[in-house]
Short mmCIF file of C-alpha atoms and ligand atoms in Angstrom, two decimals:
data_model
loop_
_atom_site.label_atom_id
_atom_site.label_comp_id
_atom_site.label_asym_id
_atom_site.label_seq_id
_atom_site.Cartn_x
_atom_site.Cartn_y
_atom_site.Cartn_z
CA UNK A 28 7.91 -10.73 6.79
CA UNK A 29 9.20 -13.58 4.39
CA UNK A 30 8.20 -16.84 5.02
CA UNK A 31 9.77 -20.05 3.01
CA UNK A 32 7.82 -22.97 2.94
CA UNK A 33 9.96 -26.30 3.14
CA UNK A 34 10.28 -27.71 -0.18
CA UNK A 35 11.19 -24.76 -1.61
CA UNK A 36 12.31 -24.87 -5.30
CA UNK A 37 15.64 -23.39 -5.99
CA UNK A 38 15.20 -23.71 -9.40
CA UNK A 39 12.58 -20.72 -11.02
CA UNK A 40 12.11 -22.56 -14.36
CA UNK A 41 9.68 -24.82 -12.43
CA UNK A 42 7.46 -22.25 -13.85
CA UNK A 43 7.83 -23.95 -17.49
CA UNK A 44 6.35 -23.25 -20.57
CA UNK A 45 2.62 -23.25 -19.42
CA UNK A 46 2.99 -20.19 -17.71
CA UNK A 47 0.10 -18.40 -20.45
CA UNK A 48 -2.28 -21.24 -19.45
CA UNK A 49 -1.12 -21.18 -15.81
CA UNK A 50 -1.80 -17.04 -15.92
CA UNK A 51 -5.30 -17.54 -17.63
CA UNK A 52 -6.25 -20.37 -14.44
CA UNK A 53 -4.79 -17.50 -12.01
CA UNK A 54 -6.68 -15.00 -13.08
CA UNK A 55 -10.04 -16.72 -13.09
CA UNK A 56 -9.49 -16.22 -9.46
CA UNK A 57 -10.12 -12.56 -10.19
CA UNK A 58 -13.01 -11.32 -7.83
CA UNK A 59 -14.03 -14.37 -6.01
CA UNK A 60 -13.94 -13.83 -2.23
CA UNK A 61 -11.16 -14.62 -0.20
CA UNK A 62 -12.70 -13.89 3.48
CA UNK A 63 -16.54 -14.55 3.67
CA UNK A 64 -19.10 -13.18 6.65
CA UNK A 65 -16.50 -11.89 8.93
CA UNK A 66 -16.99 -10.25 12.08
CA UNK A 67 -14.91 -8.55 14.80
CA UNK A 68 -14.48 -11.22 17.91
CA UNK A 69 -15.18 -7.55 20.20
CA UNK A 70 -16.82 -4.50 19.17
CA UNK A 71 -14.27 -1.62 18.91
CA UNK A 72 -12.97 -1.10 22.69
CA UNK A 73 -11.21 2.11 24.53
CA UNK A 74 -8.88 -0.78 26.18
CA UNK A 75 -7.63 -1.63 22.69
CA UNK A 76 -7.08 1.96 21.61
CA UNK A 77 -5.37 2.49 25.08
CA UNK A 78 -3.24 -0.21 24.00
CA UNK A 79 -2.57 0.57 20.52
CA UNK A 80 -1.53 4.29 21.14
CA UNK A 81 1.02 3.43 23.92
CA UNK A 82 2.65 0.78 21.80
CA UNK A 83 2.73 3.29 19.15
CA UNK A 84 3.57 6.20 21.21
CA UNK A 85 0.63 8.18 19.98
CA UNK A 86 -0.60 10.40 22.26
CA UNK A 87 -3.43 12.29 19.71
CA UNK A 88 -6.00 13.54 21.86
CA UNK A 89 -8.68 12.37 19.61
CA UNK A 90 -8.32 8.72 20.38
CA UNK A 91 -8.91 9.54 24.32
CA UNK A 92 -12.03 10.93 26.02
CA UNK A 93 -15.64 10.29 26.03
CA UNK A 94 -15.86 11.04 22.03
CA UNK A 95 -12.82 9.14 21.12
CA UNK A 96 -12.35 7.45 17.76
CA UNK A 97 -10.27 4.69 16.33
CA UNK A 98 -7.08 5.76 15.28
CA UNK A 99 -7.63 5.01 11.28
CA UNK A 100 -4.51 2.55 11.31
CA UNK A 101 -6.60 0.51 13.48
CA UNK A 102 -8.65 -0.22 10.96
CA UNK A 103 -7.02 -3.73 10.41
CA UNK A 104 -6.88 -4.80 14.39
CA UNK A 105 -10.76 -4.83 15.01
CA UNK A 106 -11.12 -8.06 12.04
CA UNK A 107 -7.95 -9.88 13.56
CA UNK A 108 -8.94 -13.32 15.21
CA UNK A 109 -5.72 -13.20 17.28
CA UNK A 110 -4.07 -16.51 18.27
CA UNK A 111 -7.24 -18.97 18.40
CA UNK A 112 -7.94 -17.63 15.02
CA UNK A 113 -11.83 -17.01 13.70
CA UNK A 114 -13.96 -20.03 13.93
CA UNK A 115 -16.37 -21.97 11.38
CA UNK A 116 -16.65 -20.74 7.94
CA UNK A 117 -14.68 -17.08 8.88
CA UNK A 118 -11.59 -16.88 7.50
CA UNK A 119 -10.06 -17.52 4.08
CA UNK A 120 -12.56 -19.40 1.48
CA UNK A 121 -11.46 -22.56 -0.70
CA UNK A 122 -11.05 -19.96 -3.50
CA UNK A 123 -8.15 -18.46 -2.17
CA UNK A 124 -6.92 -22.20 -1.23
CA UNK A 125 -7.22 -23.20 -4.30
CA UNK A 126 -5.50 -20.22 -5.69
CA UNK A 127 -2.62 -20.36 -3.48
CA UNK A 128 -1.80 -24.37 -4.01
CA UNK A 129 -2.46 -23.16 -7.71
CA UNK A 130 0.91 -21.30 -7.18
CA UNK A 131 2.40 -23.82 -4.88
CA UNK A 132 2.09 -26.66 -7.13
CA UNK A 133 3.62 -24.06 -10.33
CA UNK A 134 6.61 -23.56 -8.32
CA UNK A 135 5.48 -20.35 -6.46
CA UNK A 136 6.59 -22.21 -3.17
CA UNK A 137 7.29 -19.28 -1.11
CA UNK A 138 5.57 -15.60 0.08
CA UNK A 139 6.29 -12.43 1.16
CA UNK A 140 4.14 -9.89 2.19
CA UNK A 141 4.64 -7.07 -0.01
CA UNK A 142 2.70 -3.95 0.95
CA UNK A 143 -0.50 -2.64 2.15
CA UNK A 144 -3.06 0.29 1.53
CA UNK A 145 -5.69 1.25 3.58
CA UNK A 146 -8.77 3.95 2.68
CA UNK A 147 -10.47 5.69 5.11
CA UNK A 148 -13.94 6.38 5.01
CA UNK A 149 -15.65 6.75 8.39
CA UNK A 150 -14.19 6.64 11.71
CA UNK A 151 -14.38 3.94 13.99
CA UNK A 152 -15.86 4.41 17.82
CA UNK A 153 -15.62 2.23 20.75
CA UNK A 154 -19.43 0.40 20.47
CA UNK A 155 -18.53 -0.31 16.71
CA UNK A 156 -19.37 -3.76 15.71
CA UNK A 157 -17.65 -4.46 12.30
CA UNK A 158 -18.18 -7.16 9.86
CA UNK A 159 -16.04 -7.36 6.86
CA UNK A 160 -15.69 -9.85 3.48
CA UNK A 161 -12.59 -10.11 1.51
CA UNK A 162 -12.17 -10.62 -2.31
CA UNK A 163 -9.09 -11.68 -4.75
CA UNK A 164 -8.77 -8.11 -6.30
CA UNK A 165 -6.19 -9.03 -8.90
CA UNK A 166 -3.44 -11.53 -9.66
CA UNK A 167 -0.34 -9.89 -11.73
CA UNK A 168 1.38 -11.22 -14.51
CA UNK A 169 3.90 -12.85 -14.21
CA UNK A 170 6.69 -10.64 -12.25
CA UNK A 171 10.53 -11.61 -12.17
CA UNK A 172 11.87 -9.55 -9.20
CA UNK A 173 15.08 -10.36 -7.14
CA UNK A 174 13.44 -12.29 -4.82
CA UNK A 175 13.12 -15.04 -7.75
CA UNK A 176 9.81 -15.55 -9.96
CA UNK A 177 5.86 -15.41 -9.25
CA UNK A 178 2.92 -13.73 -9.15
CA UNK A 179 1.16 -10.42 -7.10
CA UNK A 180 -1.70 -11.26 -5.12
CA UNK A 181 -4.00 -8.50 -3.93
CA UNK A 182 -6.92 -8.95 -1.63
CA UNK A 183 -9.39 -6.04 -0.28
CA UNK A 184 -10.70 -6.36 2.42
CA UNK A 185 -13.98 -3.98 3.25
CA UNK A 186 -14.64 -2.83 6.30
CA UNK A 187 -17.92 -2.22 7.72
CA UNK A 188 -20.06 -0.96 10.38
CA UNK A 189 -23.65 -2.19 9.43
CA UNK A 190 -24.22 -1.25 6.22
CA UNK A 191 -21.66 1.59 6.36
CA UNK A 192 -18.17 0.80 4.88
CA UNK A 193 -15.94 1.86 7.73
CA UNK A 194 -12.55 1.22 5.23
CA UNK A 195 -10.71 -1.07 2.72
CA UNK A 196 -7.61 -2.87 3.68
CA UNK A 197 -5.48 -3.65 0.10
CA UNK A 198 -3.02 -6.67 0.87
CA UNK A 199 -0.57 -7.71 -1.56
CA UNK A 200 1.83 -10.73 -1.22
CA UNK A 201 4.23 -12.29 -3.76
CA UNK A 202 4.07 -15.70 -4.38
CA UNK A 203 6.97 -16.95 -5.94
CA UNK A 204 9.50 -19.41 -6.97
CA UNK A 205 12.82 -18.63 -4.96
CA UNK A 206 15.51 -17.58 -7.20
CA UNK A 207 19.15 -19.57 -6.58
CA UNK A 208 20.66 -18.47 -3.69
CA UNK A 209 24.08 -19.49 -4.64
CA UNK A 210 24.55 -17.36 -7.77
CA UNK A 211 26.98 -14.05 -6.06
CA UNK A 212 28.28 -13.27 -3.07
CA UNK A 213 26.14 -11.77 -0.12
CA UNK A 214 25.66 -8.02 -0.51
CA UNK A 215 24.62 -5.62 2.20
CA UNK A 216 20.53 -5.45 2.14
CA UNK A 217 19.35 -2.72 0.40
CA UNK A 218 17.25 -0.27 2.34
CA UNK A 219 13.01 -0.05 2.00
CA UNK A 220 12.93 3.59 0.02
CA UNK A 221 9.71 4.93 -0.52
CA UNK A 222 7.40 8.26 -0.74
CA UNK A 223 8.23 9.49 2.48
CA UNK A 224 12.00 8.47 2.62
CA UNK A 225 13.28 8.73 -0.68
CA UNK A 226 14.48 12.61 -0.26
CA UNK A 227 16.98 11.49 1.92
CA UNK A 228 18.33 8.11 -0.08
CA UNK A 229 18.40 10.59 -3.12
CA UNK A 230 20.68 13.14 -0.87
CA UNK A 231 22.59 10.17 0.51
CA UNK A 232 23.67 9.19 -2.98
CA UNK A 233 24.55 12.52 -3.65
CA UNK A 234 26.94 12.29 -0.01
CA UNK A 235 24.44 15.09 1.33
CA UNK A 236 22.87 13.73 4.56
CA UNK A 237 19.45 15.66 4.67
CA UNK A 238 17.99 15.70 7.70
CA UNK A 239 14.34 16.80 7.43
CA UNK A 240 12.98 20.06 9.23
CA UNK A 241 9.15 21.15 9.61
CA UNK A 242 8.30 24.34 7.82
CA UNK A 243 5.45 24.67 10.75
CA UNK A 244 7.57 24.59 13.84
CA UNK A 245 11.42 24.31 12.24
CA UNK A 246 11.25 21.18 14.44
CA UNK A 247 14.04 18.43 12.52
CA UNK A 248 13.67 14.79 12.84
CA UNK A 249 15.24 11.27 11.44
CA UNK A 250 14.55 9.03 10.45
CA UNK A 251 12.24 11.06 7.84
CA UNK A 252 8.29 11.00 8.02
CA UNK A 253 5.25 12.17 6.70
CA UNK A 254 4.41 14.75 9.30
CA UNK A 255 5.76 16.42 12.24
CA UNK A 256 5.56 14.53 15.93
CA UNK A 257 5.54 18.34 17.38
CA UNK A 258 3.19 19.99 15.97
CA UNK A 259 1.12 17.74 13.20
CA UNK A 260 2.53 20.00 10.13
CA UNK A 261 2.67 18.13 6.98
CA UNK A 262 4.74 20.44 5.34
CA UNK A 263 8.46 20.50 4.97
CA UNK A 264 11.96 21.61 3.78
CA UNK A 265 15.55 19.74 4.89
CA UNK A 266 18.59 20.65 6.66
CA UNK A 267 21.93 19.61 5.11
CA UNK A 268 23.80 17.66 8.44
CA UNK A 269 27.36 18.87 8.92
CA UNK A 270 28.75 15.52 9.56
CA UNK A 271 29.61 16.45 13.04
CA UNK A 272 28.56 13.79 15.65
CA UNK A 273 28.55 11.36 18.70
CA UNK A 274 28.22 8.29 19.79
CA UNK A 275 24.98 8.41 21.62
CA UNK A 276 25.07 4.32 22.74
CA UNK A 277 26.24 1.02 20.88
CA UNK A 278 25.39 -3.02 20.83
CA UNK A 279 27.96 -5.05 19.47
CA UNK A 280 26.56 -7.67 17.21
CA UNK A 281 27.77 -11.37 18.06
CA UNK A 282 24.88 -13.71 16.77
CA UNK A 283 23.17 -14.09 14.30
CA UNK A 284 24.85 -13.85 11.67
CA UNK A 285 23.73 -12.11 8.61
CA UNK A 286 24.99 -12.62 5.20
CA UNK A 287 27.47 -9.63 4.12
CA UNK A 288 27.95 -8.54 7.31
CA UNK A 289 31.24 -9.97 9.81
CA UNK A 290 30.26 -10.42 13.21
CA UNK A 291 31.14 -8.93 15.63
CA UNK A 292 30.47 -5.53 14.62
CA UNK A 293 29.16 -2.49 16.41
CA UNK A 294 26.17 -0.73 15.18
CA UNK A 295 26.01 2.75 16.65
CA UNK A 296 23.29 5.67 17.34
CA UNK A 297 25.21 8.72 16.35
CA UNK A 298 23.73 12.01 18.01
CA UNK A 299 24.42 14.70 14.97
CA UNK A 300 25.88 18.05 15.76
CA UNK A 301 22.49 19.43 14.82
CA UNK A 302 20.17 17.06 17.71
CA UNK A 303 18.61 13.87 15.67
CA UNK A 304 20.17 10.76 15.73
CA UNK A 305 20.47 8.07 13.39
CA UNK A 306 21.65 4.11 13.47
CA UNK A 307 25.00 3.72 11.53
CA UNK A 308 28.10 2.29 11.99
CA UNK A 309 31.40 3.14 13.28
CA UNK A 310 34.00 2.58 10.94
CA UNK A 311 37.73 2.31 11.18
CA UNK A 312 37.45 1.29 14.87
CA UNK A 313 37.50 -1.90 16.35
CA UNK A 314 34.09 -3.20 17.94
CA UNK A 315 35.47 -3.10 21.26
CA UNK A 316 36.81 0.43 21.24
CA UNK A 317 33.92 1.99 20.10
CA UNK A 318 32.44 3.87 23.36
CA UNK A 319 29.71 6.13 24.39
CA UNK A 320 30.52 9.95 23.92
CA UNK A 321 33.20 9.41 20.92
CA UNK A 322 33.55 12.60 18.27
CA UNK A 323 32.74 10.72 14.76
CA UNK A 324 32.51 12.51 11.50
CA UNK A 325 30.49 11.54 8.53
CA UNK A 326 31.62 9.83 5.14
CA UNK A 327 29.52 8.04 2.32
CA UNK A 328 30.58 4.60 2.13
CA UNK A 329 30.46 3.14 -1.41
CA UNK A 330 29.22 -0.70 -0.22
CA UNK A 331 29.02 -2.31 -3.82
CA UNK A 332 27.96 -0.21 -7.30
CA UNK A 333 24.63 0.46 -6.12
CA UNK A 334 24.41 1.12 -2.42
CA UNK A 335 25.34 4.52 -1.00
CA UNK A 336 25.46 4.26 3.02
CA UNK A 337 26.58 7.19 5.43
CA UNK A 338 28.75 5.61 8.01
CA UNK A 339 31.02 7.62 10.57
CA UNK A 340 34.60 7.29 11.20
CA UNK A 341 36.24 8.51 14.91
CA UNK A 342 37.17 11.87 14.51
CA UNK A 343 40.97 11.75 15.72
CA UNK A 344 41.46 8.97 12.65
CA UNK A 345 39.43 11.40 10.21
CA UNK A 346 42.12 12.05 7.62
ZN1 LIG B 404 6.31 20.97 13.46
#
């Protein structure tokens, strides 16, 4: 989610020399509420839930029934004002405003939404009426990351069911002053690694594709996550893919165009020899001859000195 604001600097010294006074005004913002006397626009609802779990493709038997809960994730939908918004005073206070035009006016011109945490401390049921406030947890230093310059914003956001906190909801953004765009040529995005995925960007620069396998049920799956769809199991060991594969289906990408990338291209799901299936490309072929059912074999493409990707190759050009 990255949103540019029109107006945009391109140039991150707007920050100038007052950024220690600048930091001291930020963080004065420190604990002062961001979301005041909020309350859910309908009590927790089975139709919701119903919803929720289809779009997600969860089918956990404990958000079904007559003693159904919440699935936890939810925790976020039930304070959403949807389109029309929340009326009156609910909503974001002048503190956060003021904090954010703070930024604007330093530069900080642009956002992205960086991350979230959520804490779970009593399930939600269909009846629940929730209220919840909102307070500017912390504002960072200032960060330099390639996105350009600016600052962390985190807000909490607690949760509750009368007096009972139901859950926090951490939200960080980064506001910050776009860095020039014009400074190298386009390189291929780099990919989101984190706690659950990172076993399998480590193998990938190692040219090992790991495909991971639950220790409960030996059931393997890709991409990788936390726990097994079959069987719940959180444990788990990994699989070492032979390279052996398929095209399962293909789109051909005409429009848009992306920066880095030469259109049109075909981006492939590759059914391994071993079952899972992965997005890649097809390389060595052109877009049009790439078709449903082709033998491919892995390689490791080295896209620039940092970025590892496997890609597949037909297997009658394999050399
Ligand atoms: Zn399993």
């Amino acid at each position: 989610m990255v949103h540019s604001e029109q107006g945009a600097s391109d140039d991150p010294g707007t920050l100038g020399d007052k950024g220690d006074d600048l930091e001291k005004r930020l963080k004065a913002y420190e604990g002062r509420p961001s979301a005041v006397a909020g309350a859910g626009k309908d009590p927790v609802n089975a139709p919701m839930i119903r919803h929720w779990c289809e779009a997600m493709g969860d089918t956990n038997p404990a958000y079904a029934g007559p003693d159904a809960i919440a699935p936890p994730t939810t925790l976020q939908v039930w304070t959403m004002g949807g389109l029309s918004g929340h009326s009156g005073h609910i909503g974001r206070t002048e503190a956060y405003d003021e904090l954010l035009a703070l930024l604007d006016e330093a530069g900080c011109t642009s956002v992205v939404a960086t991350d979230c945490e959520q804490d779970y401390v009593r399930a939600l049921r269909p009846g629940d009426e929730i209220t919840f406030d909102a307070v500017i947890e912390s504002v960072s230093e200032r960060k330099t990351t390639k996105l350009g310059t600016g600052y962390f914003v985190t807000t909490r956001m607690d949760v509750k069911v009368g007096e009972d906190l139901a859950g926090t909801h951490r939200f960080r953004i980064l506001k910050y002053a776009p860095a020039s765009r014009r400074e190298k040529p386009p390189r291929r995005p780099r990919p989101v690694v984190n706690r659950d995925n990172s076993g399998f960007w480590e193998g990938v620069r190692q040219h090992r594709l790991l495909i991971q396998r639950c220790t409960g049920c030996g059931t393997l799956r890709h991409p990788w996550l936390p726990g097994c769809n079959s069987c719940g199991c959180p444990a788990w060991d990994t699989l070492e893919a032979s390279g052996e594969g398929t095209v399962f289906s293909y789109v051909v990408l005409h429009h848009p165009p992306f920066p880095a990338f030469d259109p049109p291209y075909a981006v492939a799901l590759i059914e391994l020899a071993e079952g899972v299936r992965m997005i890649s490309n097809v390389v060595g072929t052109p877009h049009d001859e790439v078709r449903i059912g082709q033998p491919v074999r892995l390689e490791f493409q080295q896209c620039d000195e940092e970025l590892v990707l496997p890609v597949f190759r037909a297997r009658e050009e394999a050399s």
